[in-house]
PDB file of C-alpha atoms and ligand atoms in Angstrom:
ATOM      1  CA  MET B   1      -0.338  -0.598   0.045  1.00 97.00           C
ATOM      2  CA  ILE B   2       1.074   3.081  -0.803  1.00 98.00           C
ATOM      3  CA  ILE B   3       1.609   5.366   2.531  1.00 98.00           C
ATOM      4  CA  ILE B   4       0.752   9.487   1.798  1.00 98.00           C
ATOM      5  CA  GLY B   5       2.303  11.172   5.270  1.00 98.00           C
ATOM      6  CA  GLU B   6      -0.384  13.419   6.540  1.00 98.00           C
ATOM      7  CA  LYS B   7       1.964  15.864   8.967  1.00 97.00           C
ATOM      8  CA  ILE B   8       2.493  18.701   6.983  1.00 98.00           C
ATOM      9  CA  ASN B   9      -1.050  20.396   6.595  1.00 97.00           C
ATOM     10  CA  GLY B  10      -1.655  24.291   7.090  1.00 96.00           C
ATOM     11  CA  THR B  11      -5.100  23.135   8.688  1.00 95.00           C
ATOM     12  CA  LEU B  12      -3.210  21.675  11.836  1.00 94.00           C
ATOM     13  CA  LYS B  13      -2.203  24.560  14.623  1.00 94.00           C
ATOM     14  CA  LYS B  14       1.281  23.794  14.529  1.00 95.00           C
ATOM     15  CA  THR B  15       2.122  22.909  10.610  1.00 95.00           C
ATOM     16  CA  ALA B  16      -0.138  26.623   9.978  1.00 95.00           C
ATOM     17  CA  GLN B  17       1.941  28.541  12.749  1.00 96.00           C
ATOM     18  CA  ALA B  18       5.388  27.351  11.190  1.00 96.00           C
ATOM     19  CA  ILE B  19       4.105  28.556   7.612  1.00 96.00           C
ATOM     20  CA  ALA B  20       3.352  31.686   8.919  1.00 95.00           C
ATOM     21  CA  GLU B  21       6.553  31.964  11.097  1.00 96.00           C
ATOM     22  CA  ARG B  22       8.386  30.322   7.607  1.00 97.00           C
ATOM     23  CA  ASP B  23      10.094  28.300  10.027  1.00 98.00           C
ATOM     24  CA  ALA B  24      11.941  25.759   7.760  1.00 98.00           C
ATOM     25  CA  ALA B  25      13.503  23.563  10.472  1.00 98.00           C
ATOM     26  CA  PHE B  26      10.020  22.479  11.779  1.00 98.00           C
ATOM     27  CA  ILE B  27       8.494  21.338   8.889  1.00 98.00           C
ATOM     28  CA  ASN B  28      12.036  19.857   6.930  1.00 98.00           C
ATOM     29  CA  SER B  29      11.901  17.914  10.253  1.00 98.00           C
ATOM     30  CA  LEU B  30       8.223  17.033   9.638  1.00 98.00           C
ATOM     31  CA  ALA B  31       8.987  15.803   6.029  1.00 98.00           C
ATOM     32  CA  ALA B  32      12.207  13.912   7.116  1.00 98.00           C
ATOM     33  CA  ARG B  33      10.658  11.877   9.849  1.00 98.00           C
ATOM     34  CA  GLN B  34       7.792  10.619   7.220  1.00 98.00           C
ATOM     35  CA  ALA B  35      10.102   9.739   5.015  1.00 98.00           C
ATOM     36  CA  ALA B  36      12.697   7.885   7.225  1.00 97.00           C
ATOM     37  CA  ALA B  37       8.856   5.860   9.002  1.00 96.00           C
ATOM     38  CA  GLY B  38       8.219   4.993   4.953  1.00 96.00           C
ATOM     39  CA  ALA B  39       6.103   6.983   3.476  1.00 98.00           C
ATOM     40  CA  ASP B  40       5.927   6.988  -0.179  1.00 98.00           C
ATOM     41  CA  TYR B  41       4.872  10.793  -0.775  1.00 98.00           C
ATOM     42  CA  ILE B  42       4.506  13.456   1.746  1.00 98.00           C
ATOM     43  CA  ASP B  43       1.436  15.064   1.523  1.00 98.00           C
ATOM     44  CA  VAL B  44       1.545  19.279   1.359  1.00 98.00           C
ATOM     45  CA  ASN B  45      -1.466  21.143   2.157  1.00 98.00           C
ATOM     46  CA  ALA B  46      -1.097  24.992   3.167  1.00 98.00           C
ATOM     47  CA  GLY B  47      -4.214  25.603   4.561  1.00 92.00           C
ATOM     48  CA  THR B  48      -5.986  28.960   3.827  1.00 84.00           C
ATOM     49  CA  GLY B  49      -6.112  30.748   6.884  1.00 81.00           C
ATOM     50  CA  GLY B  50      -4.250  33.760   6.890  1.00 78.00           C
ATOM     51  CA  GLY B  51      -1.735  33.585   4.537  1.00 80.00           C
ATOM     52  CA  ASN B  52      -1.561  33.535   0.945  1.00 94.00           C
ATOM     53  CA  GLU B  53      -2.100  29.925  -0.224  1.00 96.00           C
ATOM     54  CA  THR B  54       0.186  29.699  -3.462  1.00 97.00           C
ATOM     55  CA  THR B  55       2.924  31.310  -1.737  1.00 97.00           C
ATOM     56  CA  ASP B  56       2.816  29.093   0.953  1.00 97.00           C
ATOM     57  CA  LEU B  57       2.574  26.014  -1.129  1.00 98.00           C
ATOM     58  CA  LEU B  58       5.481  27.327  -2.869  1.00 98.00           C
ATOM     59  CA  TRP B  59       7.639  27.684   0.111  1.00 98.00           C
ATOM     60  CA  LEU B  60       6.698  24.699   1.543  1.00 98.00           C
ATOM     61  CA  ILE B  61       7.357  22.832  -1.375  1.00 98.00           C
ATOM     62  CA  ASP B  62      10.801  23.610  -1.788  1.00 98.00           C
ATOM     63  CA  ILE B  63      11.788  22.783   1.864  1.00 98.00           C
ATOM     64  CA  VAL B  64      10.460  19.327   1.616  1.00 98.00           C
ATOM     65  CA  GLN B  65      11.694  19.129  -1.717  1.00 98.00           C
ATOM     66  CA  GLU B  66      15.517  20.089   0.141  1.00 98.00           C
ATOM     67  CA  ALA B  67      15.153  18.011   3.078  1.00 98.00           C
ATOM     68  CA  VAL B  68      13.550  14.437   1.264  1.00 98.00           C
ATOM     69  CA  ASN B  69      14.016  12.597  -1.788  1.00 98.00           C
ATOM     70  CA  VAL B  70      10.421  11.461  -1.574  1.00 98.00           C
ATOM     71  CA  PRO B  71       7.066  12.391  -4.057  1.00 98.00           C
ATOM     72  CA  LEU B  72       4.866  14.803  -3.022  1.00 98.00           C
ATOM     73  CA  CYS B  73       1.570  14.886  -2.429  1.00 98.00           C
ATOM     74  CA  LEU B  74      -0.344  18.352  -3.213  1.00 98.00           C
ATOM     75  CA  ASP B  75      -3.193  18.884  -1.194  1.00 98.00           C
ATOM     76  CA  SER B  76      -5.034  21.775  -2.288  1.00 97.00           C
ATOM     77  CA  ALA B  77      -9.080  22.691  -3.330  1.00 96.00           C
ATOM     78  CA  ASN B  78      -7.871  25.587  -5.425  1.00 95.00           C
ATOM     79  CA  PRO B  79      -6.533  24.655  -9.245  1.00 96.00           C
ATOM     80  CA  ALA B  80      -4.236  27.993  -9.172  1.00 96.00           C
ATOM     81  CA  ALA B  81      -1.997  26.788  -6.246  1.00 97.00           C
ATOM     82  CA  LEU B  82      -2.197  23.399  -7.405  1.00 97.00           C
ATOM     83  CA  LYS B  83      -1.165  24.906 -11.045  1.00 97.00           C
ATOM     84  CA  ALA B  84       1.545  26.223  -9.264  1.00 98.00           C
ATOM     85  CA  GLY B  85       2.292  23.959  -7.011  1.00 98.00           C
ATOM     86  CA  MET B  86       2.690  21.068  -9.950  1.00 98.00           C
ATOM     87  CA  ALA B  87       5.107  23.899 -11.795  1.00 97.00           C
ATOM     88  CA  ALA B  88       7.728  23.512  -8.897  1.00 98.00           C
ATOM     89  CA  VAL B  89       7.840  20.228  -8.042  1.00 98.00           C
ATOM     90  CA  SER B  90      11.074  17.661  -9.375  1.00 97.00           C
ATOM     91  CA  GLN B  91       9.481  14.536  -9.108  1.00 97.00           C
ATOM     92  CA  THR B  92       5.863  13.406 -10.552  1.00 97.00           C
ATOM     93  CA  PRO B  93       3.468  14.961  -7.866  1.00 98.00           C
ATOM     94  CA  MET B  94      -0.367  13.206  -6.822  1.00 98.00           C
ATOM     95  CA  VAL B  95      -2.487  15.572  -6.858  1.00 98.00           C
ATOM     96  CA  ASN B  96      -5.177  15.859  -4.336  1.00 98.00           C
ATOM     97  CA  SER B  97      -7.429  16.129  -5.145  1.00 98.00           C
ATOM     98  CA  ILE B  98     -10.400  16.592  -7.955  1.00 98.00           C
ATOM     99  CA  SER B  99     -13.747  15.817  -7.319  1.00 98.00           C
ATOM    100  CA  GLY B 100     -17.122  16.420  -8.545  1.00 98.00           C
ATOM    101  CA  GLU B 101     -17.241  20.081  -8.145  1.00 97.00           C
ATOM    102  CA  ALA B 102     -17.540  21.903 -11.053  1.00 96.00           C
ATOM    103  CA  ARG B 103     -14.382  24.401 -10.595  1.00 96.00           C
ATOM    104  CA  ARG B 104     -12.053  21.389  -9.565  1.00 95.00           C
ATOM    105  CA  LEU B 105     -13.207  19.279 -12.300  1.00 96.00           C
ATOM    106  CA  GLU B 106     -12.578  22.074 -14.919  1.00 96.00           C
ATOM    107  CA  GLY B 107      -9.086  23.631 -13.413  1.00 95.00           C
ATOM    108  CA  ILE B 108      -7.493  20.775 -12.236  1.00 96.00           C
ATOM    109  CA  LEU B 109      -8.347  17.944 -14.664  1.00 96.00           C
ATOM    110  CA  PRO B 110      -7.037  19.523 -17.501  1.00 95.00           C
ATOM    111  CA  LEU B 111      -3.686  20.183 -15.747  1.00 95.00           C
ATOM    112  CA  VAL B 112      -3.394  16.387 -14.454  1.00 97.00           C
ATOM    113  CA  ALA B 113      -4.022  14.763 -18.319  1.00 96.00           C
ATOM    114  CA  GLU B 114      -0.925  17.199 -19.445  1.00 95.00           C
ATOM    115  CA  LYS B 115       1.242  15.837 -16.435  1.00 94.00           C
ATOM    116  CA  GLU B 116       0.718  12.373 -16.413  1.00 95.00           C
ATOM    117  CA  SER B 117       0.356  12.718 -11.927  1.00 97.00           C
ATOM    118  CA  PRO B 118      -1.967  10.400 -10.490  1.00 98.00           C
ATOM    119  CA  VAL B 119      -4.656  12.222  -8.894  1.00 98.00           C
ATOM    120  CA  ILE B 120      -6.905  11.721  -6.010  1.00 98.00           C
ATOM    121  CA  ALA B 121     -10.848  11.574  -7.024  1.00 98.00           C
ATOM    122  CA  LEU B 122     -13.315  12.912  -3.818  1.00 98.00           C
ATOM    123  CA  LEU B 123     -16.773  11.494  -3.945  1.00 98.00           C
ATOM    124  CA  LEU B 124     -18.255  14.867  -3.652  1.00 98.00           C
ATOM    125  CA  ASP B 125     -19.942  17.646  -5.222  1.00 98.00           C
ATOM    126  CA  ASP B 126     -21.362  21.004  -5.374  1.00 97.00           C
ATOM    127  CA  ALA B 127     -23.429  19.625  -3.216  1.00 97.00           C
ATOM    128  CA  GLY B 128     -21.401  18.337  -0.851  1.00 97.00           C
ATOM    129  CA  ILE B 129     -20.644  14.936   0.576  1.00 97.00           C
ATOM    130  CA  PRO B 130     -23.632  12.482  -0.096  1.00 96.00           C
ATOM    131  CA  GLU B 131     -24.376  10.241   2.800  1.00 91.00           C
ATOM    132  CA  ASN B 132     -25.563   7.476   1.502  1.00 94.00           C
ATOM    133  CA  LEU B 133     -24.065   4.860  -0.935  1.00 97.00           C
ATOM    134  CA  GLU B 134     -25.919   5.590  -3.963  1.00 98.00           C
ATOM    135  CA  GLY B 135     -24.976   9.288  -4.091  1.00 97.00           C
ATOM    136  CA  ARG B 136     -21.029   8.420  -3.483  1.00 98.00           C
ATOM    137  CA  LEU B 137     -21.881   6.001  -6.356  1.00 98.00           C
ATOM    138  CA  LYS B 138     -22.935   8.485  -8.792  1.00 98.00           C
ATOM    139  CA  ILE B 139     -20.380  10.946  -8.110  1.00 98.00           C
ATOM    140  CA  GLY B 140     -17.893   8.055  -8.776  1.00 98.00           C
ATOM    141  CA  ARG B 141     -19.369   7.460 -12.021  1.00 98.00           C
ATOM    142  CA  LEU B 142     -19.580  11.007 -13.027  1.00 98.00           C
ATOM    143  CA  LEU B 143     -15.983  11.471 -12.218  1.00 98.00           C
ATOM    144  CA  MET B 144     -14.706   8.548 -14.037  1.00 98.00           C
ATOM    145  CA  GLU B 145     -16.801   9.488 -17.232  1.00 98.00           C
ATOM    146  CA  ASN B 146     -14.579  13.045 -16.677  1.00 98.00           C
ATOM    147  CA  THR B 147     -11.402  11.642 -16.425  1.00 98.00           C
ATOM    148  CA  ARG B 148     -11.951   9.540 -19.221  1.00 98.00           C
ATOM    149  CA  SER B 149     -12.447  12.065 -21.769  1.00 97.00           C
ATOM    150  CA  ALA B 150      -9.766  13.733 -20.274  1.00 97.00           C
ATOM    151  CA  GLY B 151      -7.773  11.233 -21.670  1.00 97.00           C
ATOM    152  CA  ILE B 152      -6.557   9.845 -17.952  1.00 98.00           C
ATOM    153  CA  PRO B 153      -6.256   5.862 -17.611  1.00 98.00           C
ATOM    154  CA  ASP B 154      -7.941   4.693 -14.659  1.00 98.00           C
ATOM    155  CA  SER B 155      -4.965   3.650 -13.334  1.00 98.00           C
ATOM    156  CA  ARG B 156      -4.151   7.005 -12.814  1.00 98.00           C
ATOM    157  CA  VAL B 157      -6.895   7.718 -10.609  1.00 98.00           C
ATOM    158  CA  PHE B 158      -7.078   6.718  -6.688  1.00 98.00           C
ATOM    159  CA  ILE B 159     -10.981   7.191  -5.648  1.00 98.00           C
ATOM    160  CA  ASP B 160     -10.719   8.764  -2.378  1.00 98.00           C
ATOM    161  CA  PRO B 161     -14.510   7.232  -0.932  1.00 97.00           C
ATOM    162  CA  LEU B 162     -14.127   9.820   2.326  1.00 96.00           C
ATOM    163  CA  ALA B 163     -15.761   8.129   5.692  1.00 93.00           C
ATOM    164  CA  MET B 164     -17.155  10.091   7.397  1.00 92.00           C
ATOM    165  CA  ALA B 165     -16.423  10.325  11.214  1.00 96.00           C
ATOM    166  CA  VAL B 166     -18.178   7.162  13.033  1.00 97.00           C
ATOM    167  CA  SER B 167     -18.683   9.431  16.070  1.00 97.00           C
ATOM    168  CA  THR B 168     -21.480  11.556  14.279  1.00 96.00           C
ATOM    169  CA  LYS B 169     -22.591   9.017  11.458  1.00 94.00           C
ATOM    170  CA  THR B 170     -22.863   5.390  12.321  1.00 95.00           C
ATOM    171  CA  GLU B 171     -22.170   3.767   9.044  1.00 94.00           C
ATOM    172  CA  GLY B 172     -19.407   6.239   7.769  1.00 93.00           C
ATOM    173  CA  ALA B 173     -16.845   3.890   7.307  1.00 96.00           C
ATOM    174  CA  VAL B 174     -19.255   1.374   6.015  1.00 97.00           C
ATOM    175  CA  VAL B 175     -20.620   3.562   3.692  1.00 96.00           C
ATOM    176  CA  ALA B 176     -16.564   4.328   2.216  1.00 97.00           C
ATOM    177  CA  ILE B 177     -15.487   0.292   2.349  1.00 97.00           C
ATOM    178  CA  ASP B 178     -19.193  -0.512  -0.085  1.00 97.00           C
ATOM    179  CA  SER B 179     -18.661   2.524  -2.135  1.00 97.00           C
ATOM    180  CA  MET B 180     -14.794   0.786  -2.673  1.00 98.00           C
ATOM    181  CA  LYS B 181     -16.383  -2.745  -3.062  1.00 97.00           C
ATOM    182  CA  ILE B 182     -18.565  -1.556  -6.207  1.00 98.00           C
ATOM    183  CA  LEU B 183     -16.651   1.229  -7.978  1.00 98.00           C
ATOM    184  CA  ARG B 184     -13.847  -1.798  -7.972  1.00 97.00           C
ATOM    185  CA  GLU B 185     -16.194  -3.727  -9.894  1.00 97.00           C
ATOM    186  CA  GLU B 186     -17.463  -1.889 -12.203  1.00 98.00           C
ATOM    187  CA  TYR B 187     -13.777   0.003 -12.958  1.00 98.00           C
ATOM    188  CA  PRO B 188     -11.361  -2.994 -12.408  1.00 98.00           C
ATOM    189  CA  GLU B 189      -8.522  -0.650 -13.426  1.00 98.00           C
ATOM    190  CA  VAL B 190      -9.240   2.001 -10.882  1.00 98.00           C
ATOM    191  CA  LYS B 191      -7.217   2.409  -7.743  1.00 98.00           C
ATOM    192  CA  PHE B 192      -8.793   3.583  -3.714  1.00 98.00           C
ATOM    193  CA  SER B 193      -6.917   6.312  -1.478  1.00 98.00           C
ATOM    194  CA  VAL B 194      -8.618   7.194   2.004  1.00 98.00           C
ATOM    195  CA  GLY B 195      -7.551  10.100   4.650  1.00 97.00           C
ATOM    196  CA  LEU B 196      -7.768   7.691   7.431  1.00 97.00           C
ATOM    197  CA  SER B 197      -7.754   8.888  10.162  1.00 94.00           C
ATOM    198  CA  ASN B 198     -11.370  11.197  10.228  1.00 94.00           C
ATOM    199  CA  ILE B 199     -13.326   8.138  10.942  1.00 97.00           C
ATOM    200  CA  SER B 200     -12.115   7.984  14.964  1.00 97.00           C
ATOM    201  CA  PHE B 201     -12.465  11.928  15.440  1.00 97.00           C
ATOM    202  CA  GLY B 202     -14.276  12.972  18.296  1.00 97.00           C
ATOM    203  CA  LEU B 203     -13.829   9.647  19.982  1.00 98.00           C
ATOM    204  CA  PRO B 204     -11.057   8.155  22.759  1.00 98.00           C
ATOM    205  CA  GLY B 205      -8.536   5.864  20.993  1.00 98.00           C
ATOM    206  CA  ARG B 206      -8.021   6.812  18.395  1.00 97.00           C
ATOM    207  CA  THR B 207      -5.067   4.466  16.308  1.00 97.00           C
ATOM    208  CA  LEU B 208      -7.118   1.114  17.368  1.00 98.00           C
ATOM    209  CA  ILE B 209     -10.177   2.407  15.396  1.00 98.00           C
ATOM    210  CA  ASN B 210      -7.556   3.914  12.952  1.00 98.00           C
ATOM    211  CA  GLN B 211      -6.475   0.051  13.028  1.00 98.00           C
ATOM    212  CA  ALA B 212      -9.032  -1.399  12.455  1.00 98.00           C
ATOM    213  CA  PHE B 213     -10.808   0.507   9.752  1.00 98.00           C
ATOM    214  CA  LEU B 214      -7.928   0.269   8.023  1.00 98.00           C
ATOM    215  CA  ALA B 215      -7.988  -3.893   8.188  1.00 98.00           C
ATOM    216  CA  GLN B 216     -11.184  -4.393   6.874  1.00 98.00           C
ATOM    217  CA  LEU B 217     -10.603  -1.503   3.756  1.00 98.00           C
ATOM    218  CA  LEU B 218      -7.026  -3.326   2.706  1.00 98.00           C
ATOM    219  CA  ALA B 219      -9.422  -6.476   2.798  1.00 97.00           C
ATOM    220  CA  ALA B 220     -11.810  -4.448   0.288  1.00 96.00           C
ATOM    221  CA  GLY B 221      -8.938  -3.348  -1.955  1.00 96.00           C
ATOM    222  CA  LEU B 222      -6.839   0.150  -0.515  1.00 98.00           C
ATOM    223  CA  ASP B 223      -4.175   0.930  -2.756  1.00 98.00           C
ATOM    224  CA  ALA B 224      -3.051   4.256  -0.585  1.00 98.00           C
ATOM    225  CA  ALA B 225      -3.972   6.112   2.690  1.00 98.00           C
ATOM    226  CA  ILE B 226      -2.855   9.734   3.746  1.00 98.00           C
ATOM    227  CA  ILE B 227      -1.849   8.261   7.494  1.00 98.00           C
ATOM    228  CA  ASN B 228       0.795   9.472   9.882  1.00 97.00           C
ATOM    229  CA  PRO B 229       3.778   7.098   9.112  1.00 97.00           C
ATOM    230  CA  MET B 230       5.092   7.812  12.636  1.00 97.00           C
ATOM    231  CA  GLU B 231       1.690   5.781  13.921  1.00 97.00           C
ATOM    232  CA  GLN B 232       3.433   2.685  15.296  1.00 97.00           C
ATOM    233  CA  GLY B 233       0.480   1.189  15.967  1.00 98.00           C
ATOM    234  CA  LEU B 234      -0.743   1.188  12.357  1.00 98.00           C
ATOM    235  CA  ILE B 235       2.089   0.950  10.616  1.00 98.00           C
ATOM    236  CA  ASN B 236       2.021  -3.132  12.537  1.00 98.00           C
ATOM    237  CA  MET B 237      -1.391  -3.066  11.377  1.00 98.00           C
ATOM    238  CA  LEU B 238      -0.637  -2.562   7.600  1.00 98.00           C
ATOM    239  CA  TYR B 239       2.581  -5.560   7.279  1.00 98.00           C
ATOM    240  CA  ALA B 240       0.030  -7.752   9.345  1.00 98.00           C
ATOM    241  CA  THR B 241      -3.171  -7.282   7.604  1.00 98.00           C
ATOM    242  CA  GLU B 242      -1.097  -7.399   3.803  1.00 98.00           C
ATOM    243  CA  MET B 243       0.469 -10.969   5.110  1.00 98.00           C
ATOM    244  CA  ILE B 244      -2.325 -12.418   6.525  1.00 98.00           C
ATOM    245  CA  LEU B 245      -4.449 -11.547   2.897  1.00 98.00           C
ATOM    246  CA  GLY B 246      -1.987 -13.432   1.154  1.00 98.00           C
ATOM    247  CA  ARG B 247      -0.403  -9.818  -0.806  1.00 97.00           C
ATOM    248  CA  ASP B 248       3.456 -11.074   1.231  1.00 98.00           C
ATOM    249  CA  ARG B 249       5.157 -14.257   0.033  1.00 98.00           C
ATOM    250  CA  PHE B 250       6.961 -16.295   2.355  1.00 98.00           C
ATOM    251  CA  CYS B 251       6.134 -13.294   4.772  1.00 98.00           C
ATOM    252  CA  ARG B 252       9.357 -11.630   3.369  1.00 98.00           C
ATOM    253  CA  ASN B 253       7.955  -7.978   3.842  1.00 97.00           C
ATOM    254  CA  TYR B 254       6.693  -8.628   7.376  1.00 98.00           C
ATOM    255  CA  THR B 255       9.703 -10.409   8.614  1.00 98.00           C
ATOM    256  CA  THR B 256      11.926  -7.554   6.462  1.00 98.00           C
ATOM    257  CA  ALA B 257       9.898  -4.918   8.466  1.00 96.00           C
ATOM    258  CA  PHE B 258      10.135  -6.985  12.143  1.00 96.00           C
ATOM    259  CA  ARG B 259      14.199  -7.309  11.715  1.00 97.00           C
ATOM    260  CA  LYS B 260      14.652  -3.527  10.946  1.00 95.00           C
ATOM    261  CA  GLY B 261      12.462  -2.469  13.531  1.00 95.00           C
ATOM    262  CA  ARG B 262       9.962  -1.298  11.324  1.00 95.00           C
ATOM    263  CA  ILE B 263       6.940  -3.321  13.127  1.00 97.00           C
ATOM    264  CA  GLU B 264       7.641  -3.020  16.927  1.00 96.00           C
ATOM    265  CA  LEU B 265       5.095  -3.663  19.559  1.00 95.00           C
TER     266      LEU B 265
HETATM  267  N1  LIG G   1      -8.607  12.791   1.649  1.00 65.57           N
HETATM  268  C1  LIG G   1      -7.648  13.489   1.181  1.00 65.57           C
HETATM  269  N2  LIG G   1      -6.916  14.639   1.427  1.00 65.57           N
HETATM  270  C2  LIG G   1      -6.888  14.782   2.415  1.00 65.57           C
HETATM  271  C3  LIG G   1      -8.147  14.462   3.360  1.00 65.57           C
HETATM  272  C4  LIG G   1      -8.642  13.152   3.134  1.00 65.57           C
HETATM  273  N3  LIG G   1      -6.370  16.100   3.229  1.00 65.57           N
HETATM  274  C5  LIG G   1      -6.361  15.972   4.458  1.00 65.57           C
HETATM  275  C6  LIG G   1      -7.003  15.173   5.387  1.00 65.57           C
HETATM  276  N4  LIG G   1      -8.119  14.578   5.232  1.00 65.57           N
HETATM  277  C7  LIG G   1      -5.884  14.094   5.913  1.00 65.57           C
HETATM  278  N5  LIG G   1      -4.904  14.823   6.620  1.00 65.57           N
HETATM  279  C8  LIG G   1      -4.908  14.719   7.684  1.00 65.57           C
HETATM  280  C9  LIG G   1      -3.182  15.628   8.403  1.00 65.57           C
HETATM  281  C10 LIG G   1      -3.619  15.349   9.567  1.00 65.57           C
HETATM  282  C11 LIG G   1      -4.385  15.257  10.585  1.00 65.57           C
HETATM  283  C12 LIG G   1      -5.630  14.195   9.998  1.00 65.57           C
HETATM  284  C13 LIG G   1      -5.830  14.219   8.623  1.00 65.57           C
HETATM  285  C14 LIG G   1      -4.330  14.867  12.140  1.00 65.57           C
HETATM  286  N6  LIG G   1      -5.589  15.306  12.608  1.00 65.57           N
HETATM  287  C15 LIG G   1      -5.298  15.241  14.408  1.00 65.57           C
HETATM  288  C16 LIG G   1      -6.457  14.451  15.001  1.00 65.57           C
HETATM  289  O1  LIG G   1      -7.745  15.049  13.770  1.00 65.57           O
HETATM  290  O2  LIG G   1      -7.048  15.178  15.975  1.00 65.57           O
HETATM  291  C17 LIG G   1      -4.804  15.986  14.831  1.00 65.57           C
HETATM  292  C18 LIG G   1      -5.272  17.549  14.784  1.00 65.57           C
HETATM  293  C19 LIG G   1      -4.360  19.008  15.276  1.00 65.57           C
HETATM  294  O3  LIG G   1      -3.335  18.361  15.422  1.00 65.57           O
HETATM  295  O4  LIG G   1      -5.263  19.716  15.658  1.00 65.57           O
HETATM  296  O5  LIG G   1      -3.328  15.077  12.602  1.00 65.57           O
HETATM  297  O6  LIG G   1      -9.772  12.535   3.739  1.00 65.57           O
HETATM  298  N7  LIG G   1      -7.312  13.015  -0.357  1.00 65.57           N
END
């Protein structure tokens, strides 16, 4: 599974402060620690509070690219910021994200097609996040129609089913998992990604909930997740579950991770 490190996010208080103060050491350390913990991509989200998102994003990109040799996941709803970011990166980034919102389809999809970037596609539209399964599926199908007509191969699209916090939506996880299962049948080449930790918002013992959800998502064929790669229990669960699901020949990944201290109990 592709690990996208979530910690450089301007909606988090400490990161927002570091961006505002241009505290390069703080950002550098977050990037380095996530890469060392196994992040395949580093998510960079400049947030929208206070500063200029495009300027802030470009600053973050520079710092992260100096710190690590890992591609970026450019996290913004703003087509102009994403365009500037895509021109500034040294390795093909993941674009996070398009959705069924007209502004994003029009502004971001052509950039993704041109640069041949993988892209995350959120199951929401101008009316928001649909609560029920049918609403999610409808947006998924619309998104696939759009990516296909833009010439983007299905295999470069990561659908994000958007799990709502289970504390407020009893079936938040189930709706996400079911939409994955159905869209996977309809579009066998398409990939799936989630922002994992939203599921546990507002509840105690969050890592336990994140881990239980991750195991179910992997069983349903999850390909990527935006997570905190320093959350040790989650990494443990990832290796064990991939092995249990028959995706780890001779248990090589699991045993190697154990030997190298990547898995730790
Ligand atoms: N899908 C996609 N992109 C996303 C999300 C998604 N990007 C943003 C977000 N969701 C994923 N990123 C984060 C980054 C940090 C945290 C959670 C998600 C985080 N949260 C703690 C919390 O919620 O309590 C800490 C908050 C704090 O420190 O203030 O750390 O779903 N495509």
